[in-house]
XYZ file of C-alpha atoms in Angstrom:
758
model
C 41.238 13.901 21.660
C 41.225 10.692 23.720
C 38.043 9.257 25.225
C 39.319 9.900 28.740
C 39.826 13.573 27.839
C 36.291 13.816 26.428
C 34.842 12.454 29.661
C 36.950 14.896 31.649
C 35.972 17.955 29.621
C 32.311 17.187 28.894
C 30.132 16.992 32.033
C 26.893 15.027 31.888
C 25.169 18.174 33.204
C 26.177 20.024 30.047
C 24.859 17.280 27.764
C 21.516 17.190 29.575
C 21.297 20.971 29.257
C 22.078 20.709 25.527
C 19.159 18.303 25.016
C 16.818 20.418 27.144
C 16.596 17.834 29.937
C 16.226 19.192 33.496
C 16.684 16.636 36.316
C 14.526 17.041 39.410
C 15.946 15.492 42.567
C 18.472 13.723 40.347
C 15.659 11.986 38.396
C 14.455 12.321 34.783
C 11.780 10.831 32.594
C 13.840 8.245 30.748
C 14.213 9.233 27.053
C 15.033 5.652 26.057
C 11.580 4.162 26.680
C 7.985 5.245 27.253
C 8.472 6.502 30.800
C 5.771 8.091 32.944
C 7.404 7.959 36.384
C 10.917 9.545 36.065
C 12.926 6.306 36.186
C 16.309 7.678 35.036
C 18.695 8.578 37.873
C 21.628 10.905 37.059
C 24.832 11.223 39.077
C 26.156 14.564 37.853
C 29.198 14.542 40.093
C 30.239 11.142 38.691
C 29.065 11.776 35.090
C 26.982 8.614 35.249
C 23.321 7.654 34.697
C 21.090 4.614 35.160
C 17.426 3.870 34.346
C 15.746 1.698 36.968
C 13.031 0.669 34.485
C 14.673 -0.169 31.140
C 18.173 -0.758 32.512
C 19.988 1.789 30.301
C 23.211 2.899 31.985
C 26.494 4.539 31.049
C 28.699 7.608 30.833
C 28.368 10.845 28.878
C 29.434 9.284 25.554
C 26.983 6.401 25.989
C 24.184 8.884 26.733
C 24.819 10.783 23.473
C 25.048 7.501 21.558
C 21.728 6.209 22.928
C 19.892 9.554 22.788
C 20.680 10.232 19.106
C 20.925 6.543 18.078
C 24.501 6.947 16.830
C 27.407 4.560 16.386
C 30.156 4.724 18.999
C 32.422 6.663 16.638
C 29.650 9.126 15.763
C 28.888 9.654 19.455
C 32.541 10.420 20.168
C 32.611 12.958 17.323
C 29.397 14.504 18.594
C 30.844 14.832 22.104
C 33.916 16.529 20.695
C 31.739 19.126 18.981
C 29.716 19.655 22.156
C 32.867 20.506 24.094
C 33.304 23.527 21.812
C 29.749 24.508 20.966
C 27.416 23.873 23.914
C 26.732 26.628 26.464
C 27.419 25.686 30.068
C 24.438 25.125 32.344
C 24.104 27.502 35.244
C 26.241 26.866 38.335
C 28.508 24.403 36.530
C 32.233 24.711 35.947
C 33.925 23.685 32.717
C 37.314 22.009 33.263
C 40.194 23.861 31.632
C 41.380 22.549 28.247
C 44.371 20.226 28.362
C 46.320 22.185 25.761
C 46.730 25.929 25.394
C 44.688 27.680 22.696
C 46.360 27.884 19.314
C 47.226 31.078 17.481
C 44.153 31.853 15.335
C 46.119 33.558 12.564
C 48.434 30.554 12.239
C 45.472 28.174 12.209
C 43.741 30.197 9.487
C 46.872 30.353 7.335
C 47.505 26.637 7.694
C 43.923 25.555 6.932
C 43.762 27.879 3.924
C 46.937 26.286 2.561
C 45.595 22.779 3.208
C 42.257 23.515 1.554
C 44.062 24.676 -1.597
C 45.877 21.347 -1.536
C 42.595 19.487 -1.098
C 41.107 21.534 -3.947
C 43.856 20.307 -6.287
C 43.269 16.818 -4.961
C 39.645 16.912 -6.104
C 40.501 18.079 -9.609
C 42.926 15.175 -10.007
C 40.698 12.469 -8.473
C 38.169 10.747 -10.733
C 36.397 8.939 -7.845
C 35.916 12.266 -6.033
C 34.607 13.969 -9.176
C 32.297 10.996 -9.833
C 30.956 11.290 -6.289
C 30.236 14.993 -6.810
C 28.437 14.238 -10.065
C 26.393 11.550 -8.279
C 25.386 14.063 -5.600
C 24.567 16.747 -8.212
C 27.352 18.992 -6.856
C 29.114 21.295 -9.326
C 32.704 21.221 -8.027
C 33.769 23.860 -10.547
C 31.264 26.340 -9.082
C 31.443 25.322 -5.412
C 34.369 25.415 -2.980
C 34.987 21.679 -2.623
C 38.196 19.737 -2.076
C 39.147 16.091 -1.659
C 41.337 14.496 0.986
C 43.057 11.558 -0.660
C 45.003 10.839 2.525
C 48.420 11.263 0.837
C 49.282 14.894 1.655
C 51.850 13.960 4.327
C 53.638 11.249 2.320
C 57.038 11.567 0.656
C 60.621 12.003 1.851
C 60.723 15.744 1.194
C 57.713 16.656 3.317
C 58.652 19.237 5.908
C 58.580 18.233 9.535
C 56.525 21.392 10.251
C 53.701 20.111 8.023
C 53.468 16.916 10.053
C 53.542 18.853 13.325
C 50.894 21.330 12.132
C 48.634 18.495 10.949
C 49.001 16.822 14.345
C 48.297 20.102 16.153
C 45.177 20.999 14.171
C 43.786 17.481 13.902
C 44.429 16.438 10.314
C 46.734 13.651 11.522
C 46.918 11.468 14.613
C 49.749 9.124 15.587
C 49.093 5.475 14.825
C 52.070 3.478 16.077
C 55.016 2.332 13.937
C 55.088 1.975 10.169
C 55.688 -1.742 9.566
C 57.431 -1.087 6.240
C 59.828 1.727 7.168
C 60.034 1.356 10.916
C 59.184 5.052 11.324
C 56.177 6.775 12.845
C 52.791 5.901 11.274
C 49.928 8.389 11.088
C 46.178 8.160 10.660
C 44.601 10.723 8.334
C 41.520 12.551 9.596
C 38.648 12.649 7.080
C 40.458 10.265 4.739
C 38.788 9.734 1.345
C 36.340 12.526 1.993
C 35.268 15.602 0.073
C 36.111 18.783 1.997
C 34.161 21.998 2.614
C 35.652 25.102 4.299
C 34.015 26.799 7.307
C 34.644 30.546 7.547
C 34.703 33.339 10.121
C 33.346 36.902 9.879
C 36.413 37.969 7.909
C 35.624 35.245 5.343
C 38.740 33.300 6.372
C 38.888 29.493 6.592
C 38.915 28.558 10.273
C 37.776 24.918 10.131
C 36.992 22.088 7.717
C 34.160 19.600 7.230
C 34.748 16.224 5.569
C 32.140 13.952 3.975
C 33.351 10.409 3.259
C 32.780 9.144 -0.283
C 33.227 5.523 0.844
C 30.311 3.441 2.067
C 31.941 1.555 4.942
C 29.004 1.486 7.372
C 30.853 3.921 9.634
C 30.495 7.619 10.254
C 30.416 9.723 7.120
C 30.706 13.174 8.717
C 33.897 14.612 10.215
C 34.653 18.049 11.677
C 38.082 19.194 12.789
C 38.554 19.523 16.533
C 37.687 22.911 18.006
C 35.137 23.434 15.262
C 34.289 27.043 14.486
C 33.082 29.060 11.530
C 30.010 28.885 9.307
C 29.219 27.383 5.930
C 29.351 28.804 3.332
C 30.268 32.029 5.162
C 28.753 34.679 7.409
C 25.641 36.098 5.703
C 25.618 39.544 4.132
C 24.609 42.131 6.792
C 21.870 43.377 4.431
C 20.235 39.935 4.209
C 16.425 40.014 4.158
C 15.731 36.310 3.518
C 17.850 33.587 5.153
C 17.673 29.883 4.297
C 18.745 27.360 6.968
C 19.603 23.822 5.868
C 20.132 20.736 7.985
C 23.441 19.819 6.335
C 26.372 21.375 4.522
C 25.701 19.401 1.333
C 22.109 20.697 1.270
C 23.428 24.251 1.594
C 25.950 23.617 -1.195
C 23.115 22.277 -3.350
C 21.136 25.507 -2.969
C 24.193 27.675 -3.649
C 24.352 26.300 -7.194
C 21.107 28.029 -8.115
C 21.270 31.575 -9.478
C 17.909 32.539 -8.000
C 19.080 31.517 -4.520
C 22.432 33.265 -4.693
C 20.815 36.502 -5.891
C 17.862 36.623 -3.483
C 18.783 34.677 -0.357
C 21.572 34.038 2.100
C 22.194 30.411 3.037
C 23.541 28.927 6.271
C 24.116 25.245 7.071
C 23.267 23.892 10.489
C 25.342 20.969 11.675
C 22.513 18.412 11.819
C 19.101 18.525 13.497
C 20.728 19.642 16.758
C 23.272 21.922 15.118
C 21.792 25.425 15.139
C 24.597 26.440 17.484
C 25.506 29.647 19.280
C 27.659 30.941 16.423
C 24.791 30.612 13.940
C 22.428 32.298 16.393
C 24.841 35.207 16.822
C 25.133 35.542 13.046
C 21.327 35.759 12.766
C 21.241 38.314 15.575
C 23.480 40.608 13.528
C 21.073 40.750 10.552
C 19.161 43.967 11.249
C 17.178 43.874 7.979
C 16.137 40.211 8.204
C 12.464 39.640 7.276
C 12.165 35.875 6.837
C 13.901 32.652 7.932
C 13.248 29.679 5.652
C 13.886 26.156 6.979
C 15.101 23.595 4.427
C 15.446 20.624 6.778
C 15.104 16.947 5.858
C 11.716 15.455 5.029
C 11.567 13.144 8.058
C 10.233 13.282 11.607
C 13.543 14.509 13.043
C 13.821 17.260 10.442
C 10.219 18.422 10.864
C 10.508 18.468 14.658
C 13.834 20.308 14.681
C 12.631 22.930 12.192
C 9.486 23.601 14.216
C 11.390 23.807 17.491
C 14.015 26.151 16.093
C 11.316 28.283 14.449
C 9.542 28.652 17.789
C 12.815 29.560 19.504
C 13.787 32.168 16.910
C 10.262 33.577 16.689
C 10.290 34.133 20.457
C 13.495 36.141 19.996
C 12.470 37.948 16.797
C 8.639 38.113 16.579
C 8.796 40.462 13.568
C 10.484 37.797 11.407
C 8.386 35.394 9.323
C 9.197 31.681 9.836
C 8.589 29.457 6.797
C 9.689 26.116 5.350
C 10.084 24.754 1.835
C 8.201 21.547 0.905
C 11.078 19.089 0.361
C 9.541 16.369 -1.805
C 11.990 13.496 -1.343
C 14.520 12.838 1.431
C 16.325 16.179 1.531
C 17.246 19.128 -0.684
C 20.235 17.377 -2.220
C 18.155 14.274 -2.956
C 15.642 16.512 -4.737
C 18.441 17.808 -6.953
C 19.636 14.293 -7.753
C 16.148 13.165 -8.793
C 15.192 16.245 -10.828
C 16.494 16.815 -14.376
C 15.967 20.582 -14.354
C 17.192 21.377 -10.859
C 17.079 25.138 -11.231
C 13.433 25.199 -12.250
C 12.477 22.660 -9.634
C 14.111 24.372 -6.679
C 12.776 27.752 -7.746
C 9.282 26.337 -7.753
C 9.707 24.686 -4.364
C 11.076 27.876 -2.851
C 8.266 29.938 -4.347
C 5.746 27.677 -2.607
C 7.163 27.696 0.889
C 4.655 27.631 3.727
C 4.366 29.143 7.219
C 5.952 26.738 9.701
C 4.260 28.277 12.759
C 0.488 28.138 12.417
C -0.541 29.188 15.902
C 1.417 32.359 16.685
C -0.586 35.611 16.390
C 1.985 37.368 14.227
C 2.254 34.446 11.839
C -1.522 34.289 11.494
C -1.666 37.969 10.852
C 0.988 37.801 8.184
C 0.109 34.665 6.243
C -3.163 33.134 7.395
C -5.812 35.786 6.853
C -8.494 34.584 4.417
C -8.031 37.550 2.134
C -4.305 36.930 1.705
C -3.629 33.222 2.119
C -4.344 31.756 -1.309
C -2.896 34.805 -3.018
C 0.425 34.107 -1.327
C 0.367 30.548 -2.582
C -0.918 30.807 -6.127
C -0.794 34.506 -6.958
C -4.574 34.323 -7.355
C -7.405 33.807 -4.853
C -7.907 30.192 -5.972
C -10.069 29.120 -3.057
C -12.218 32.225 -3.284
C -13.184 31.792 -6.935
C -16.206 29.778 -8.163
C -16.032 26.093 -9.178
C -13.263 25.237 -6.712
C -13.972 21.490 -6.867
C -13.803 21.315 -10.667
C -10.719 23.510 -10.911
C -9.041 21.517 -8.173
C -9.866 18.275 -9.999
C -8.263 19.727 -13.132
C -5.133 20.535 -11.127
C -5.017 16.951 -9.826
C -5.085 15.721 -13.409
C -2.271 18.093 -14.388
C -0.252 16.795 -11.423
C -0.033 13.438 -13.243
C -3.104 11.430 -12.170
C -4.573 10.493 -15.529
C -8.318 9.903 -16.023
C -10.634 8.541 -13.286
C -11.860 12.075 -12.551
C -14.495 11.165 -9.962
C -12.383 8.523 -8.241
C -9.350 10.770 -7.900
C -11.496 13.592 -6.508
C -13.179 11.245 -4.045
C -9.790 9.953 -2.914
C -8.567 13.530 -2.502
C -11.580 14.430 -0.324
C -11.166 11.278 1.760
C -7.465 11.945 2.296
C -8.116 15.598 3.133
C -10.463 14.542 5.937
C -7.438 13.964 8.197
C -7.803 17.628 9.170
C -11.283 17.062 10.625
C -12.569 15.313 13.744
C -14.004 12.331 11.885
C -11.531 11.299 9.156
C -12.453 8.929 6.344
C -10.715 5.907 4.837
C -10.433 4.424 1.356
C -9.829 0.889 0.134
C -8.651 1.041 -3.485
C -9.351 -2.314 -5.076
C -8.013 -3.662 -8.344
C -6.310 -6.651 -9.900
C -2.559 -7.145 -9.709
C -0.729 -4.493 -11.757
C -3.817 -2.323 -12.181
C -2.168 0.792 -10.722
C -3.964 0.873 -7.369
C -0.746 1.512 -5.408
C 0.249 4.223 -7.863
C -2.951 6.218 -7.483
C -2.957 6.195 -3.657
C 0.681 7.225 -3.614
C 0.070 10.106 -6.038
C -2.963 11.311 -4.066
C -0.861 11.261 -0.882
C 1.752 13.394 -2.691
C -0.828 16.199 -2.830
C -0.953 16.502 0.961
C 1.684 18.370 3.011
C 4.395 15.736 3.251
C 5.109 16.399 6.899
C 1.629 14.948 7.567
C 2.005 11.756 5.470
C 3.176 8.346 6.738
C 3.753 5.612 4.139
C 3.996 1.916 5.012
C 4.815 -1.087 2.860
C 3.929 -3.349 5.784
C 2.684 -3.006 9.354
C 3.742 -5.593 11.934
C 1.331 -7.088 14.433
C 2.100 -4.776 17.363
C 3.629 -1.710 15.693
C 0.475 0.455 15.809
C 0.358 0.015 19.590
C 3.898 1.387 19.977
C 3.456 4.888 18.577
C 3.444 7.859 20.927
C 0.080 9.101 22.142
C -0.217 11.852 19.498
C 2.160 10.563 16.782
C -0.797 9.571 14.577
C -2.828 12.721 15.227
C -3.855 14.591 12.048
C -1.875 12.314 9.738
C -2.416 10.568 6.425
C -1.492 6.873 6.437
C -0.752 5.085 3.172
C -0.691 1.254 3.212
C 0.672 -0.048 -0.077
C -0.479 -3.659 0.381
C -3.303 -4.261 2.827
C -3.384 -7.937 1.827
C 0.028 -8.444 3.454
C -1.151 -7.428 6.933
C -1.670 -10.151 9.512
C -4.862 -10.342 11.538
C -3.448 -8.621 14.642
C -2.342 -5.630 12.572
C -5.708 -5.527 10.788
C -7.504 -5.632 14.128
C -5.501 -2.639 15.408
C -6.211 -0.757 12.174
C -9.954 -1.503 12.463
C -9.954 -0.182 16.022
C -8.291 3.028 14.897
C -10.768 3.478 12.051
C -13.769 2.797 14.282
C -12.746 4.499 17.527
C -9.650 6.639 16.751
C -7.779 5.204 19.739
C -5.849 2.097 20.825
C -5.678 1.253 24.508
C -3.356 -1.463 25.714
C -2.094 -2.843 28.991
C 1.706 -3.041 29.034
C 4.326 -4.168 31.521
C 7.043 -1.752 32.620
C 9.625 -1.708 35.393
C 9.321 0.633 38.340
C 12.224 2.497 39.982
C 13.210 -0.617 41.891
C 13.250 -2.784 38.779
C 9.989 -4.581 39.574
C 7.446 -5.331 36.863
C 4.174 -3.453 36.999
C 1.213 -2.914 34.664
C 0.615 0.367 32.908
C -2.032 1.789 30.577
C -0.779 2.935 27.136
C -2.919 5.059 24.799
C -2.334 5.889 21.129
C -4.742 8.382 19.558
C -5.252 8.055 15.841
C -7.066 10.882 14.080
C -5.873 9.982 10.594
C -7.280 9.312 7.167
C -5.954 6.283 5.322
C -5.473 5.006 1.787
C -4.963 1.270 1.315
C -4.434 -0.828 -1.804
C -5.942 -4.315 -2.025
C -6.971 -6.970 -4.535
C -9.910 -8.054 -2.333
C -11.456 -4.921 -0.932
C -14.825 -6.438 -0.039
C -13.089 -8.709 2.482
C -11.950 -5.713 4.535
C -14.747 -3.294 3.746
C -17.249 -5.465 5.594
C -15.605 -4.891 8.966
C -14.063 -1.428 8.556
C -16.592 1.294 9.235
C -16.178 4.614 7.412
C -14.177 2.874 4.654
C -14.964 3.637 1.024
C -14.423 0.886 -1.538
C -13.101 2.415 -4.772
C -12.359 0.345 -7.872
C -9.469 1.165 -10.183
C -10.579 1.737 -13.780
C -9.110 -1.237 -15.685
C -10.839 -0.508 -18.985
C -9.058 -0.416 -22.341
C -9.881 3.268 -22.609
C -8.160 4.090 -19.305
C -5.187 1.920 -20.242
C -4.861 3.862 -23.491
C -5.009 7.191 -21.629
C -2.191 6.064 -19.345
C -0.055 4.812 -22.249
C -0.511 8.088 -24.122
C 0.546 10.020 -21.024
C 3.618 7.806 -20.547
C 4.603 8.244 -24.188
C 4.224 12.022 -24.020
C 6.325 12.130 -20.873
C 9.081 10.009 -22.455
C 8.978 12.217 -25.543
C 9.659 15.263 -23.392
C 6.245 16.801 -24.067
C 5.376 16.831 -20.355
C 7.584 18.960 -18.119
C 8.194 17.115 -14.807
C 8.858 20.465 -13.137
C 5.363 21.604 -14.088
C 3.926 18.530 -12.349
C 5.966 19.300 -9.258
C 4.865 22.922 -9.329
C 1.209 21.887 -9.381
C 1.777 19.413 -6.539
C 3.318 22.261 -4.544
C 0.344 24.499 -5.310
C -2.154 21.865 -4.131
C -0.147 21.236 -0.964
C -0.266 24.954 -0.219
C -4.007 25.093 -0.814
C -4.454 22.258 1.683
C -2.433 24.186 4.252
C -4.640 27.230 3.727
C -7.899 25.417 4.500
C -9.247 26.203 7.967
C -10.888 23.520 10.069
C -14.643 24.049 10.494
C -17.581 21.957 11.551
C -20.188 21.602 8.795
C -23.997 21.771 9.085
C -26.039 20.263 6.224
C -29.615 21.643 6.244
C -30.568 19.153 3.488
C -29.453 16.088 5.463
C -32.968 14.994 6.486
C -34.260 15.284 2.922
C -31.675 13.054 1.223
C -32.508 9.397 0.570
C -30.482 6.648 -1.081
C -32.115 4.083 -3.398
C -33.652 1.093 -1.616
C -31.588 -1.247 -3.793
C -28.427 -0.208 -1.964
C -27.259 -2.824 0.527
C -25.600 -1.757 3.796
C -27.583 1.439 3.362
C -26.957 2.703 6.911
C -23.219 2.748 6.427
C -23.430 4.230 2.935
C -25.782 6.966 4.102
C -23.226 8.066 6.712
C -20.509 8.071 4.040
C -22.721 10.073 1.677
C -23.243 12.736 4.329
C -19.496 12.742 5.099
C -18.558 13.403 1.460
C -21.067 16.253 1.279
C -19.377 17.785 4.321
C -15.960 17.381 2.700
C -17.144 19.186 -0.434
C -18.529 21.996 1.736
C -15.195 22.096 3.579
C -13.281 22.643 0.316
C -15.824 25.294 -0.764
C -15.430 27.092 2.584
C -14.603 30.498 1.089
C -17.941 30.512 -0.765
C -20.044 29.279 2.153
C -21.909 31.156 4.877
C -21.328 30.334 8.526
C -23.624 30.026 11.524
C -23.301 32.080 14.684
C -21.247 29.198 16.052
C -18.838 29.516 13.108
C -20.082 26.342 11.379
C -20.032 26.101 7.589
C -23.469 25.746 5.990
C -23.854 23.243 3.145
C -25.486 24.514 -0.053
C -27.317 22.434 -2.644
C -24.332 22.788 -4.981
C -22.253 20.808 -2.462
C -24.842 18.012 -2.435
C -24.845 17.879 -6.228
C -21.054 17.771 -6.480
C -20.760 15.123 -3.761
C -23.371 12.940 -5.473
C -21.488 13.091 -8.770
C -18.167 12.288 -7.106
C -19.556 9.441 -4.990
C -21.723 7.880 -7.698
C -19.389 4.998 -8.598
C -19.057 4.022 -4.933
C -22.861 4.013 -4.625
C -23.060 1.709 -7.636
C -20.554 -0.624 -6.019
C -22.823 -0.808 -2.982
C -25.742 -1.854 -5.194
C -23.734 -4.388 -7.185
C -22.957 -7.807 -5.724
C -19.850 -7.922 -7.929
C -16.820 -6.008 -6.709
C -15.245 -3.361 -8.897
C -12.655 -5.355 -10.839
C -14.996 -8.355 -11.208
C -17.773 -6.112 -12.575
C -15.388 -4.606 -15.122
C -14.278 -8.089 -16.195
C -17.876 -9.307 -16.521
C -18.922 -6.305 -18.632
C -15.988 -6.925 -20.989
C -16.911 -10.607 -21.099
C -20.503 -9.808 -22.118
C -19.252 -7.628 -24.980
C -16.936 -10.413 -26.144
C -19.490 -13.242 -25.913
C -22.354 -11.124 -27.337
C -25.156 -13.728 -26.984
C -26.343 -16.336 -24.511
C -25.721 -19.325 -26.803
C -22.012 -18.685 -27.288
C -19.599 -20.607 -25.086
C -15.926 -19.823 -24.476
C -12.687 -21.174 -23.022
C -10.477 -19.534 -20.405
C -7.617 -19.525 -22.928
C -9.643 -17.360 -25.311
C -10.338 -14.824 -22.574
C -6.691 -14.672 -21.441
C -5.557 -13.956 -24.975
C -8.331 -11.474 -25.751
C -8.113 -9.501 -22.487
C -4.372 -9.761 -21.933
C -4.815 -11.124 -18.414
C -2.823 -13.732 -16.519
C -4.025 -17.291 -15.975
C -4.369 -16.649 -12.235
C -6.505 -13.527 -12.703
C -8.861 -15.143 -15.235
C -9.189 -18.270 -13.089
C -10.146 -16.173 -10.060
C -12.734 -14.150 -12.018
C -14.262 -17.291 -13.557
C -14.499 -19.045 -10.188
C -16.177 -16.020 -8.594
C -18.731 -15.740 -11.411
C -19.450 -19.470 -11.213
C -20.019 -19.207 -7.477
C -22.409 -16.264 -7.951
C -24.195 -18.161 -10.791
C -23.413 -15.597 -13.485
C -21.620 -18.362 -15.454
C -22.161 -22.068 -15.913
C -19.912 -24.835 -17.125
C -21.127 -26.395 -20.378
C -18.568 -29.050 -21.280
C -15.008 -29.661 -22.290
C -12.192 -31.456 -20.541
C -9.610 -30.390 -18.005
C -6.717 -31.275 -20.302
C -8.271 -29.597 -23.364
C -10.126 -26.739 -21.743
C -13.431 -26.259 -19.919
C -16.238 -24.505 -21.785
C -18.430 -21.860 -20.131
C -21.557 -19.849 -20.933
C -23.028 -16.721 -19.392
C -26.107 -17.812 -17.469
C -27.209 -14.432 -16.073
C -27.259 -11.393 -18.362
C -27.901 -8.543 -15.951
C -28.460 -5.027 -17.318
C -25.902 -3.129 -15.333
C -26.041 -0.003 -17.483
C -29.789 0.269 -17.026
C -29.363 0.007 -13.268
C -26.741 2.789 -13.333
C -29.108 5.076 -15.209
C -31.974 4.373 -12.828
C -29.905 5.194 -9.739
C -28.413 8.304 -11.316
C -31.855 9.573 -12.265
C -33.163 8.859 -8.761
C -30.408 10.864 -7.095
C -30.471 13.777 -9.528
C -34.255 14.085 -9.474
C -34.060 14.276 -5.691
C -31.572 17.134 -5.940
C -33.695 18.978 -8.512
C -36.659 18.824 -6.125
C -34.519 20.340 -3.361
C -33.517 23.198 -5.671
C -37.139 24.210 -6.224
């Protein structure tokens, strides 16, 4: 189909209708920039549009390309599919097709014959079989072919084959063959694996091609006049239907016995591809009880799944709408990364979650307190005693080794994204200490649709999010030290005030510049890794400084865990199962305000510096513990959770190390180094060289130099002699009793709690 034909057959009005855009007086809010004044003018009779603010302009193909951020080729293919699939808007007239409709029986017979040829092509192509292996696709079990692009070559090929391929779209004319002087042809879907699309009679009526070559061009190809479903129309007796975003994701699920026996599977054709034919197929399932969305783990996938769930729920309010927690990029990527794919997918499917949280029927079915945790874990986990301890045990079994109090504190901080006043953590440690690992693993325990992970944040990027894009999110910053001051300033504003307000310049309808007010609201918790946490903690309110345990004992625990995992003694699927369980428990927690009747009776030790800030953090952690214990807590008449003394005790235990850090003038990693140094030196008369310490502690020259310089500056060490070329000698000049201080503070806090119990 030529471009001119696409423009003739696909009105701009139809494309706008497809994307849910309704012009008013020929004007729209421009989808290509942050528009508040309807700057996009559409000329439906001319199939043309222009934005008077950002300058975007073009025809129907350009609109699709810009709206979905596609290449030109991908936009053309998308427009071709829209000609067949999109319903006409009211009061519009679709131009008649250029060519007469083909005979369906002939088309089916031809495509069936061609797919058999493609099937043989796969079995004889090592690159195609290697690609299938790389995508974890079992080509012996699945219906997959391969188009090597040679099916029309050879002197004995019938003329009818060429004509049929031209008619149905497998070939297009491409000028003259320079070698033979005859007609040259271009093969559609060349070097692509092939999947059949089928009609109600289970006949092949179209084909989908997925290129196995990385050529930076489109990888997805559908024959013209696309029709049919993949893998086929669902069984009329289907009770549970799984919808995937892509055909390869659907094929991935079809390889699993549990899926084939208990579910029907249908592939959508991308995030905008739940078309009329799929909807009609769903409509015919009289016994359907549940629709399960298996869309990609990205913003587009989450949004599309939610929108489609709302649409289908409005049509079928008796049907449960759920989603599976895809852990990586998509279902197929999960299969590639998981050794035991059957066990993994079964576990993910078993722990699917309700995708619609606000509809009355959905609440009634899956959100009642008496049922919710039973659905997730087959036991009322949240309703049983000792939730905090049992949850901490689960976190350990999910693969976070040791550091019991720190990991629980990080979990509570991260979980606060659900509440009005979220908390923030700065995880501090030396280079290679595992600080990035622990924040990433804690973030894995949250519902992944709520987690945003950043390696870096540019100076202005936080200002450019949509108003509610950062609402109820978890933000993970892998290297806070790499952020420039402008980005740090924006982050501090979010942490302090939960909003960024900026004055921006936009163009009005006439193209003139004018000022506008842009707001980004940021109710999010955050986890950041840093080597110098005290630098940031001073000017970030509500931020907890948490030190990574760099002791020999913790290192040994980690090594033992790694060795057991490499020996096959730890089942990775069990870890994933536990992660799924914790994610489900998080989804089952209801948002409450918390009242702490003990708040006025709690005091921190006078030795704590920045006591005002720490006191607020102490109260916040108590509230978070109460929040997790919500099924065991009474509520006020205003439906507020009431803190019990057990919550105070648990919060104090969990927060203790952070309280110690507030008392200590040494930061976490420096304190750990100094305590090891005191054990090594043993007495005040013994001096040492940096070289000795590097060799004994297994630390780099840079790390030891930084620790020594800090301790010299704070007067914990003094230089006693030596030479720069032979080594400087040092002695410990201040032998503080850190352990005694820890005991004193612990006794103070616990005695206070015991008095409150009486």
